PDB file of C-alpha atoms in Angstrom:
ATOM      1  CA  MET A   1     -20.600 -18.716 -30.143  1.00 35.00           C
ATOM      2  CA  ASN A   2     -23.631 -16.495 -30.845  1.00 36.00           C
ATOM      3  CA  GLU A   3     -23.964 -13.564 -28.476  1.00 37.00           C
ATOM      4  CA  LEU A   4     -27.411 -13.239 -26.972  1.00 32.00           C
ATOM      5  CA  PRO A   5     -29.202  -9.929 -27.542  1.00 36.00           C
ATOM      6  CA  ASN A   6     -29.690  -7.589 -24.596  1.00 37.00           C
ATOM      7  CA  LEU A   7     -33.328  -8.229 -23.750  1.00 32.00           C
ATOM      8  CA  ASP A   8     -35.423  -6.749 -20.975  1.00 36.00           C
ATOM      9  CA  PHE A   9     -37.392  -9.758 -19.739  1.00 29.00           C
ATOM     10  CA  ASN A  10     -39.424  -7.507 -17.441  1.00 34.00           C
ATOM     11  CA  ASP A  11     -40.915  -5.834 -20.503  1.00 36.00           C
ATOM     12  CA  ASP A  12     -43.557  -8.308 -21.650  1.00 36.00           C
ATOM     13  CA  ARG A  13     -45.519  -5.936 -23.863  1.00 37.00           C
ATOM     14  CA  LEU A  14     -46.385  -7.270 -27.319  1.00 40.00           C
ATOM     15  CA  ARG A  15     -44.798  -4.632 -29.535  1.00 43.00           C
ATOM     16  CA  GLU A  16     -46.392  -3.539 -32.806  1.00 47.00           C
ATOM     17  CA  GLU A  17     -43.051  -3.944 -34.605  1.00 74.00           C
ATOM     18  CA  CYS A  18     -43.656  -3.557 -38.378  1.00 95.00           C
ATOM     19  CA  GLY A  19     -46.413  -2.831 -40.864  1.00 98.00           C
ATOM     20  CA  ILE A  20     -46.983  -4.698 -44.131  1.00 98.00           C
ATOM     21  CA  PHE A  21     -49.229  -3.965 -47.093  1.00 99.00           C
ATOM     22  CA  GLY A  22     -49.946  -5.493 -50.500  1.00 99.00           C
ATOM     23  CA  VAL A  23     -52.039  -4.719 -53.584  1.00 99.00           C
ATOM     24  CA  TYR A  24     -52.966  -7.039 -56.432  1.00 99.00           C
ATOM     25  CA  GLY A  25     -54.572  -5.879 -59.663  1.00 98.00           C
ATOM     26  CA  HIS A  26     -54.846  -2.082 -59.363  1.00 98.00           C
ATOM     27  CA  PRO A  27     -53.347   0.460 -61.812  1.00 97.00           C
ATOM     28  CA  ASP A  28     -52.250   2.685 -58.905  1.00 97.00           C
ATOM     29  CA  ALA A  29     -50.819  -0.150 -56.814  1.00 98.00           C
ATOM     30  CA  ALA A  30     -47.698   1.698 -55.639  1.00 98.00           C
ATOM     31  CA  ALA A  31     -49.575   4.887 -54.712  1.00 97.00           C
ATOM     32  CA  LEU A  32     -52.128   2.854 -52.757  1.00 98.00           C
ATOM     33  CA  THR A  33     -49.297   1.018 -51.033  1.00 98.00           C
ATOM     34  CA  ALA A  34     -47.684   4.308 -50.015  1.00 98.00           C
ATOM     35  CA  LEU A  35     -50.995   5.514 -48.555  1.00 98.00           C
ATOM     36  CA  GLY A  36     -51.533   2.230 -46.753  1.00 98.00           C
ATOM     37  CA  LEU A  37     -48.041   2.367 -45.265  1.00 98.00           C
ATOM     38  CA  HIS A  38     -48.681   5.944 -44.150  1.00 98.00           C
ATOM     39  CA  ALA A  39     -51.686   4.672 -42.172  1.00 98.00           C
ATOM     40  CA  LEU A  40     -49.438   1.971 -40.681  1.00 98.00           C
ATOM     41  CA  GLN A  41     -46.615   4.383 -39.831  1.00 97.00           C
ATOM     42  CA  HIS A  42     -47.236   3.941 -36.091  1.00 96.00           C
ATOM     43  CA  ARG A  43     -46.007   0.361 -36.496  1.00 96.00           C
ATOM     44  CA  GLY A  44     -42.541   1.401 -37.639  1.00 93.00           C
ATOM     45  CA  GLN A  45     -40.678   4.655 -38.247  1.00 93.00           C
ATOM     46  CA  GLU A  46     -37.148   3.506 -39.100  1.00 93.00           C
ATOM     47  CA  SER A  47     -37.527   2.746 -42.791  1.00 95.00           C
ATOM     48  CA  VAL A  48     -39.994   2.224 -45.619  1.00 97.00           C
ATOM     49  CA  GLY A  49     -39.878   0.255 -48.836  1.00 98.00           C
ATOM     50  CA  ILE A  50     -42.094  -0.656 -51.784  1.00 98.00           C
ATOM     51  CA  VAL A  51     -41.603  -3.290 -54.490  1.00 98.00           C
ATOM     52  CA  SER A  52     -43.887  -3.399 -57.547  1.00 98.00           C
ATOM     53  CA  TYR A  53     -44.218  -5.724 -60.526  1.00 98.00           C
ATOM     54  CA  ASP A  54     -45.114  -4.346 -63.951  1.00 96.00           C
ATOM     55  CA  GLY A  55     -45.619  -7.597 -65.843  1.00 94.00           C
ATOM     56  CA  GLU A  56     -41.994  -7.822 -66.953  1.00 95.00           C
ATOM     57  CA  ARG A  57     -39.784  -6.802 -64.063  1.00 96.00           C
ATOM     58  CA  PHE A  58     -39.765  -5.902 -60.385  1.00 98.00           C
ATOM     59  CA  ASN A  59     -39.169  -2.291 -59.338  1.00 98.00           C
ATOM     60  CA  ALA A  60     -38.012  -1.293 -55.862  1.00 97.00           C
ATOM     61  CA  GLU A  61     -37.574   1.840 -53.769  1.00 97.00           C
ATOM     62  CA  ARG A  62     -36.240   1.494 -50.227  1.00 96.00           C
ATOM     63  CA  ARG A  63     -35.504   4.431 -47.944  1.00 95.00           C
ATOM     64  CA  LEU A  64     -34.619   5.212 -44.339  1.00 94.00           C
ATOM     65  CA  GLY A  65     -37.152   7.420 -42.587  1.00 94.00           C
ATOM     66  CA  LEU A  66     -40.893   8.002 -42.842  1.00 96.00           C
ATOM     67  CA  VAL A  67     -43.342   7.446 -45.683  1.00 96.00           C
ATOM     68  CA  SER A  68     -44.055  11.187 -45.828  1.00 96.00           C
ATOM     69  CA  GLU A  69     -40.350  11.917 -46.240  1.00 94.00           C
ATOM     70  CA  ASN A  70     -39.826   9.490 -49.095  1.00 95.00           C
ATOM     71  CA  PHE A  71     -42.948   8.512 -51.023  1.00 95.00           C
ATOM     72  CA  THR A  72     -44.975  11.678 -51.574  1.00 90.00           C
ATOM     73  CA  LYS A  73     -43.233  12.763 -54.782  1.00 89.00           C
ATOM     74  CA  ALA A  74     -44.577  11.661 -58.150  1.00 91.00           C
ATOM     75  CA  SER A  75     -41.021  11.163 -59.385  1.00 90.00           C
ATOM     76  CA  VAL A  76     -40.558   8.355 -56.848  1.00 93.00           C
ATOM     77  CA  LEU A  77     -43.903   6.634 -57.383  1.00 94.00           C
ATOM     78  CA  GLU A  78     -43.450   6.796 -61.162  1.00 93.00           C
ATOM     79  CA  GLN A  79     -40.530   4.401 -60.767  1.00 95.00           C
ATOM     80  CA  LEU A  80     -42.857   1.845 -59.185  1.00 98.00           C
ATOM     81  CA  ILE A  81     -45.039   0.988 -62.147  1.00 97.00           C
ATOM     82  CA  GLY A  82     -47.260  -2.054 -62.182  1.00 98.00           C
ATOM     83  CA  ARG A  83     -50.607  -3.338 -60.956  1.00 98.00           C
ATOM     84  CA  ASN A  84     -49.152  -5.374 -58.099  1.00 99.00           C
ATOM     85  CA  SER A  85     -47.009  -4.214 -55.178  1.00 99.00           C
ATOM     86  CA  ILE A  86     -46.058  -4.820 -51.562  1.00 99.00           C
ATOM     87  CA  GLY A  87     -44.630  -2.489 -48.933  1.00 98.00           C
ATOM     88  CA  HIS A  88     -43.169  -2.402 -45.453  1.00 98.00           C
ATOM     89  CA  VAL A  89     -42.537   0.037 -42.602  1.00 97.00           C
ATOM     90  CA  ARG A  90     -39.940  -1.141 -40.123  1.00 90.00           C
ATOM     91  CA  TYR A  91     -39.443  -1.206 -36.401  1.00 81.00           C
ATOM     92  CA  SER A  92     -36.360  -3.372 -36.028  1.00 65.00           C
ATOM     93  CA  THR A  93     -36.443  -6.380 -33.719  1.00 58.00           C
ATOM     94  CA  THR A  94     -33.382  -7.972 -35.319  1.00 54.00           C
ATOM     95  CA  GLY A  95     -30.711  -6.485 -37.553  1.00 52.00           C
ATOM     96  CA  GLU A  96     -29.214  -3.045 -37.927  1.00 62.00           C
ATOM     97  CA  THR A  97     -31.030   0.093 -39.038  1.00 70.00           C
ATOM     98  CA  THR A  98     -29.228   0.357 -42.370  1.00 82.00           C
ATOM     99  CA  LEU A  99     -30.391   0.552 -45.966  1.00 90.00           C
ATOM    100  CA  ARG A 100     -29.460  -3.059 -46.657  1.00 90.00           C
ATOM    101  CA  ASN A 101     -32.048  -4.223 -44.095  1.00 91.00           C
ATOM    102  CA  VAL A 102     -34.912  -2.153 -45.501  1.00 94.00           C
ATOM    103  CA  GLN A 103     -37.759  -4.361 -46.695  1.00 96.00           C
ATOM    104  CA  PRO A 104     -39.290  -5.717 -48.831  1.00 98.00           C
ATOM    105  CA  LEU A 105     -36.335  -7.968 -49.569  1.00 97.00           C
ATOM    106  CA  PHE A 106     -36.034  -9.308 -53.120  1.00 96.00           C
ATOM    107  CA  ALA A 107     -34.331 -12.295 -54.721  1.00 94.00           C
ATOM    108  CA  ASP A 108     -34.162 -13.852 -58.178  1.00 93.00           C
ATOM    109  CA  LEU A 109     -35.008 -17.525 -57.749  1.00 90.00           C
ATOM    110  CA  ALA A 110     -35.241 -20.441 -60.155  1.00 84.00           C
ATOM    111  CA  GLY A 111     -38.985 -19.883 -60.531  1.00 83.00           C
ATOM    112  CA  GLY A 112     -38.690 -16.106 -60.978  1.00 91.00           C
ATOM    113  CA  GLY A 113     -38.378 -13.030 -58.797  1.00 95.00           C
ATOM    114  CA  LEU A 114     -39.796 -12.971 -55.282  1.00 97.00           C
ATOM    115  CA  ALA A 115     -40.163 -10.121 -52.776  1.00 98.00           C
ATOM    116  CA  VAL A 116     -40.968 -10.568 -49.078  1.00 98.00           C
ATOM    117  CA  ALA A 117     -42.202  -8.151 -46.403  1.00 98.00           C
ATOM    118  CA  HIS A 118     -42.281  -9.499 -42.859  1.00 96.00           C
ATOM    119  CA  ASN A 119     -43.851  -8.398 -39.591  1.00 96.00           C
ATOM    120  CA  GLY A 120     -42.711 -10.397 -36.590  1.00 93.00           C
ATOM    121  CA  ASN A 121     -39.764 -12.172 -35.085  1.00 90.00           C
ATOM    122  CA  LEU A 122     -38.370 -15.624 -35.859  1.00 93.00           C
ATOM    123  CA  THR A 123     -37.308 -17.278 -32.621  1.00 93.00           C
ATOM    124  CA  ASN A 124     -35.064 -19.798 -34.393  1.00 95.00           C
ATOM    125  CA  ALA A 125     -33.544 -17.342 -36.890  1.00 92.00           C
ATOM    126  CA  VAL A 126     -30.020 -17.525 -35.426  1.00 93.00           C
ATOM    127  CA  THR A 127     -29.972 -21.321 -35.542  1.00 95.00           C
ATOM    128  CA  LEU A 128     -31.316 -21.413 -39.091  1.00 95.00           C
ATOM    129  CA  ARG A 129     -28.903 -18.729 -40.235  1.00 94.00           C
ATOM    130  CA  ASP A 130     -25.928 -20.630 -38.817  1.00 94.00           C
ATOM    131  CA  GLU A 131     -27.052 -23.803 -40.576  1.00 95.00           C
ATOM    132  CA  LEU A 132     -27.502 -21.968 -43.882  1.00 95.00           C
ATOM    133  CA  VAL A 133     -24.141 -20.200 -43.666  1.00 95.00           C
ATOM    134  CA  ASN A 134     -22.400 -23.471 -42.826  1.00 94.00           C
ATOM    135  CA  SER A 135     -23.988 -25.029 -45.905  1.00 92.00           C
ATOM    136  CA  GLY A 136     -22.623 -22.276 -48.144  1.00 92.00           C
ATOM    137  CA  CYS A 137     -25.336 -19.576 -48.184  1.00 92.00           C
ATOM    138  CA  ILE A 138     -24.220 -15.956 -48.411  1.00 91.00           C
ATOM    139  CA  PHE A 139     -26.319 -13.382 -46.529  1.00 92.00           C
ATOM    140  CA  GLN A 140     -26.532  -9.767 -47.692  1.00 92.00           C
ATOM    141  CA  THR A 141     -28.432  -8.430 -44.655  1.00 92.00           C
ATOM    142  CA  THR A 142     -28.647  -8.942 -40.902  1.00 89.00           C
ATOM    143  CA  SER A 143     -32.451  -9.238 -41.017  1.00 89.00           C
ATOM    144  CA  ASP A 144     -34.072 -12.554 -40.128  1.00 90.00           C
ATOM    145  CA  THR A 145     -36.379 -11.988 -43.112  1.00 93.00           C
ATOM    146  CA  GLU A 146     -33.533 -13.002 -45.398  1.00 94.00           C
ATOM    147  CA  THR A 147     -33.544 -16.393 -43.703  1.00 95.00           C
ATOM    148  CA  ILE A 148     -37.003 -16.971 -45.178  1.00 96.00           C
ATOM    149  CA  LEU A 149     -35.746 -16.078 -48.659  1.00 95.00           C
ATOM    150  CA  GLN A 150     -32.807 -18.439 -48.288  1.00 94.00           C
ATOM    151  CA  LEU A 151     -35.064 -21.284 -47.153  1.00 96.00           C
ATOM    152  CA  ILE A 152     -37.367 -20.747 -50.133  1.00 95.00           C
ATOM    153  CA  ALA A 153     -34.399 -20.684 -52.509  1.00 93.00           C
ATOM    154  CA  ARG A 154     -32.969 -23.939 -51.137  1.00 93.00           C
ATOM    155  CA  SER A 155     -36.244 -25.860 -51.083  1.00 93.00           C
ATOM    156  CA  LYS A 156     -36.460 -28.804 -53.484  1.00 92.00           C
ATOM    157  CA  ARG A 157     -40.230 -28.507 -53.910  1.00 92.00           C
ATOM    158  CA  GLY A 158     -41.692 -28.131 -57.373  1.00 86.00           C
ATOM    159  CA  ASN A 159     -43.162 -24.611 -57.430  1.00 92.00           C
ATOM    160  CA  THR A 160     -42.900 -21.302 -55.601  1.00 93.00           C
ATOM    161  CA  LEU A 161     -45.906 -21.845 -53.328  1.00 95.00           C
ATOM    162  CA  ALA A 162     -44.710 -25.321 -52.346  1.00 96.00           C
ATOM    163  CA  ARG A 163     -41.239 -23.953 -51.617  1.00 96.00           C
ATOM    164  CA  PHE A 164     -42.769 -21.178 -49.524  1.00 96.00           C
ATOM    165  CA  ILE A 165     -44.771 -23.697 -47.495  1.00 97.00           C
ATOM    166  CA  ASP A 166     -41.644 -25.799 -47.070  1.00 97.00           C
ATOM    167  CA  ALA A 167     -39.870 -22.749 -45.619  1.00 97.00           C
ATOM    168  CA  LEU A 168     -42.771 -21.995 -43.266  1.00 97.00           C
ATOM    169  CA  PHE A 169     -42.465 -25.419 -41.675  1.00 96.00           C
ATOM    170  CA  LYS A 170     -38.864 -24.622 -40.763  1.00 96.00           C
ATOM    171  CA  ILE A 171     -39.393 -21.236 -39.105  1.00 96.00           C
ATOM    172  CA  GLU A 172     -40.741 -20.624 -35.608  1.00 94.00           C
ATOM    173  CA  GLY A 173     -42.127 -17.528 -33.948  1.00 92.00           C
ATOM    174  CA  ALA A 174     -44.763 -14.869 -34.479  1.00 93.00           C
ATOM    175  CA  TYR A 175     -45.059 -13.583 -38.024  1.00 96.00           C
ATOM    176  CA  ALA A 176     -47.208 -12.221 -40.799  1.00 98.00           C
ATOM    177  CA  LEU A 177     -45.823 -12.102 -44.326  1.00 98.00           C
ATOM    178  CA  VAL A 178     -46.762 -10.691 -47.706  1.00 99.00           C
ATOM    179  CA  VAL A 179     -44.963 -12.127 -50.719  1.00 98.00           C
ATOM    180  CA  LEU A 180     -45.022 -10.853 -54.301  1.00 99.00           C
ATOM    181  CA  THR A 181     -44.115 -13.036 -57.282  1.00 98.00           C
ATOM    182  CA  ASN A 182     -44.600 -12.457 -60.990  1.00 96.00           C
ATOM    183  CA  LYS A 183     -47.991 -14.167 -60.813  1.00 96.00           C
ATOM    184  CA  LYS A 184     -49.184 -14.019 -57.213  1.00 98.00           C
ATOM    185  CA  LEU A 185     -49.655 -11.968 -54.076  1.00 99.00           C
ATOM    186  CA  ILE A 186     -49.383 -14.255 -51.053  1.00 99.00           C
ATOM    187  CA  GLY A 187     -50.211 -13.523 -47.428  1.00 99.00           C
ATOM    188  CA  VAL A 188     -49.748 -15.715 -44.361  1.00 98.00           C
ATOM    189  CA  ARG A 189     -50.177 -15.569 -40.587  1.00 97.00           C
ATOM    190  CA  ASP A 190     -48.308 -17.719 -38.110  1.00 95.00           C
ATOM    191  CA  PRO A 191     -50.233 -20.746 -36.785  1.00 93.00           C
ATOM    192  CA  LEU A 192     -51.114 -18.949 -33.541  1.00 92.00           C
ATOM    193  CA  GLY A 193     -52.232 -15.775 -35.317  1.00 93.00           C
ATOM    194  CA  ILE A 194     -50.089 -13.546 -33.111  1.00 92.00           C
ATOM    195  CA  ARG A 195     -49.356 -11.043 -35.896  1.00 95.00           C
ATOM    196  CA  PRO A 196     -52.361  -9.509 -37.673  1.00 97.00           C
ATOM    197  CA  LEU A 197     -53.213  -9.583 -41.377  1.00 98.00           C
ATOM    198  CA  VAL A 198     -56.476  -8.577 -43.042  1.00 99.00           C
ATOM    199  CA  ILE A 199     -57.930  -8.800 -46.542  1.00 99.00           C
ATOM    200  CA  GLY A 200     -59.596  -5.890 -48.319  1.00 99.00           C
ATOM    201  CA  GLU A 201     -61.171  -5.217 -51.713  1.00 99.00           C
ATOM    202  CA  LEU A 202     -61.079  -2.075 -53.854  1.00 98.00           C
ATOM    203  CA  ASP A 203     -62.555  -1.775 -57.342  1.00 96.00           C
ATOM    204  CA  GLY A 204     -61.996  -5.446 -58.083  1.00 96.00           C
ATOM    205  CA  SER A 205     -58.454  -5.486 -56.708  1.00 98.00           C
ATOM    206  CA  TYR A 206     -57.363  -7.185 -53.504  1.00 99.00           C
ATOM    207  CA  ILE A 207     -55.496  -5.702 -50.562  1.00 99.00           C
ATOM    208  CA  LEU A 208     -53.517  -7.256 -47.713  1.00 99.00           C
ATOM    209  CA  ALA A 209     -52.658  -5.133 -44.684  1.00 99.00           C
ATOM    210  CA  SER A 210     -51.560  -5.347 -41.071  1.00 98.00           C
ATOM    211  CA  GLU A 211     -54.562  -3.314 -39.890  1.00 98.00           C
ATOM    212  CA  THR A 212     -57.921  -2.142 -41.183  1.00 98.00           C
ATOM    213  CA  CYS A 213     -56.856   1.512 -40.862  1.00 98.00           C
ATOM    214  CA  ALA A 214     -54.741   0.919 -43.975  1.00 98.00           C
ATOM    215  CA  LEU A 215     -57.876  -0.204 -45.811  1.00 99.00           C
ATOM    216  CA  ASP A 216     -59.822   2.819 -44.614  1.00 98.00           C
ATOM    217  CA  ILE A 217     -57.316   5.364 -45.895  1.00 98.00           C
ATOM    218  CA  ILE A 218     -57.587   4.063 -49.477  1.00 98.00           C
ATOM    219  CA  GLY A 219     -61.352   3.488 -49.349  1.00 98.00           C
ATOM    220  CA  ALA A 220     -61.124  -0.307 -49.524  1.00 99.00           C
ATOM    221  CA  ASN A 221     -63.770  -2.612 -48.109  1.00 99.00           C
ATOM    222  CA  PHE A 222     -62.836  -4.980 -45.304  1.00 99.00           C
ATOM    223  CA  VAL A 223     -63.351  -8.592 -46.402  1.00 99.00           C
ATOM    224  CA  ARG A 224     -62.033 -10.637 -43.470  1.00 99.00           C
ATOM    225  CA  GLU A 225     -59.012 -11.472 -41.367  1.00 98.00           C
ATOM    226  CA  VAL A 226     -56.505 -14.003 -42.590  1.00 98.00           C
ATOM    227  CA  GLU A 227     -57.019 -16.963 -40.265  1.00 96.00           C
ATOM    228  CA  ASN A 228     -54.411 -18.402 -37.930  1.00 95.00           C
ATOM    229  CA  GLY A 229     -51.976 -20.496 -39.951  1.00 95.00           C
ATOM    230  CA  GLU A 230     -53.726 -19.653 -43.227  1.00 97.00           C
ATOM    231  CA  ILE A 231     -52.050 -18.799 -46.510  1.00 98.00           C
ATOM    232  CA  VAL A 232     -54.050 -16.690 -48.969  1.00 99.00           C
ATOM    233  CA  VAL A 233     -52.941 -16.805 -52.596  1.00 99.00           C
ATOM    234  CA  ILE A 234     -54.234 -13.989 -54.806  1.00 99.00           C
ATOM    235  CA  THR A 235     -54.050 -14.315 -58.594  1.00 98.00           C
ATOM    236  CA  ASP A 236     -56.014 -13.114 -61.612  1.00 97.00           C
ATOM    237  CA  ASP A 237     -58.484 -15.900 -60.810  1.00 97.00           C
ATOM    238  CA  GLY A 238     -59.244 -14.598 -57.296  1.00 97.00           C
ATOM    239  CA  ILE A 239     -58.310 -15.750 -53.789  1.00 97.00           C
ATOM    240  CA  GLU A 240     -57.352 -19.277 -52.815  1.00 98.00           C
ATOM    241  CA  SER A 241     -57.074 -20.334 -49.167  1.00 98.00           C
ATOM    242  CA  VAL A 242     -54.410 -22.861 -48.189  1.00 97.00           C
ATOM    243  CA  LYS A 243     -54.128 -24.280 -44.670  1.00 96.00           C
ATOM    244  CA  PRO A 244     -50.922 -26.333 -44.547  1.00 95.00           C
ATOM    245  CA  PHE A 245     -50.439 -26.633 -40.791  1.00 91.00           C
ATOM    246  CA  PRO A 246     -51.993 -29.779 -39.285  1.00 80.00           C
ATOM    247  CA  PRO A 247     -53.855 -29.508 -35.951  1.00 69.00           C
ATOM    248  CA  VAL A 248     -51.107 -31.449 -34.155  1.00 49.00           C
ATOM    249  CA  LYS A 249     -48.628 -28.711 -35.028  1.00 51.00           C
ATOM    250  CA  LEU A 250     -50.985 -26.075 -33.654  1.00 53.00           C
ATOM    251  CA  GLN A 251     -51.397 -28.043 -30.430  1.00 58.00           C
ATOM    252  CA  ALA A 252     -47.648 -28.490 -30.064  1.00 56.00           C
ATOM    253  CA  MET A 253     -47.016 -24.786 -30.529  1.00 56.00           C
ATOM    254  CA  CYS A 254     -49.725 -23.870 -28.024  1.00 58.00           C
ATOM    255  CA  PHE A 255     -48.121 -26.237 -25.516  1.00 51.00           C
ATOM    256  CA  ARG A 256     -44.711 -24.593 -26.011  1.00 53.00           C
ATOM    257  CA  ILE A 257     -46.215 -21.123 -25.550  1.00 53.00           C
ATOM    258  CA  HIS A 258     -47.995 -22.330 -22.386  1.00 53.00           C
ATOM    259  CA  LEU A 259     -44.723 -23.658 -20.955  1.00 45.00           C
ATOM    260  CA  PHE A 260     -42.929 -20.418 -21.817  1.00 43.00           C
ATOM    261  CA  CYS A 261     -45.594 -18.249 -20.198  1.00 50.00           C
ATOM    262  CA  SER A 262     -45.733 -20.482 -17.106  1.00 49.00           C
ATOM    263  CA  ALA A 263     -41.980 -20.392 -16.474  1.00 45.00           C
ATOM    264  CA  GLY A 264     -40.956 -18.110 -13.611  1.00 45.00           C
TER     265      GLY A 264
END
């Protein structure tokens, strides 16, 4: 039987939780990501991680502590070569504060490598994890973010984006995600838009961030917010908007939230 976490139901504040950041198409992608995460440090102080892609392989640095303690040295950033990167600062809502839970999480999948950084909390993570473990999946972390990776890996859809969408239809809760593949930077907000995600532009490159302060610190221009339930797919050809969630799903989720808020 799964033990319920010790929650204070009298504390109904919407916590900031984590900060996420992504860059596509800039020669200093990792350095910009470190600066962006520094601006988002108020969203999480437990750990910081950056994953970059250099056209051939993914490079990762994950550390416990603050951005300023770990990503100000050139020797560290020089390991994160590439024009595309994502990063994460963590305030844990699920999982231990250990190095194995530091995001972004990375996996080699059939369609290539994939890294995920997640801000939010999956309300059905325990149920999904139990189902995946019972079907033979092996988890390396205690973070609910790994559940998303496992769902993507097990999807039977034809390409990475389709598998990602398939996984999104299985998860519930408040979330914003940035995903890095060998060809794309992907961002998504949950259908209710509870977790923030914005789009920026800098010298022809695109930025995704939890807040506009992360755009300001690198001198990027604010483009717009990612809409509720929207997926933005950034490639060399520009930005594509995908809206996979039908209105009926949005209405159903709103009804569930209304019932939850009305109880007691």
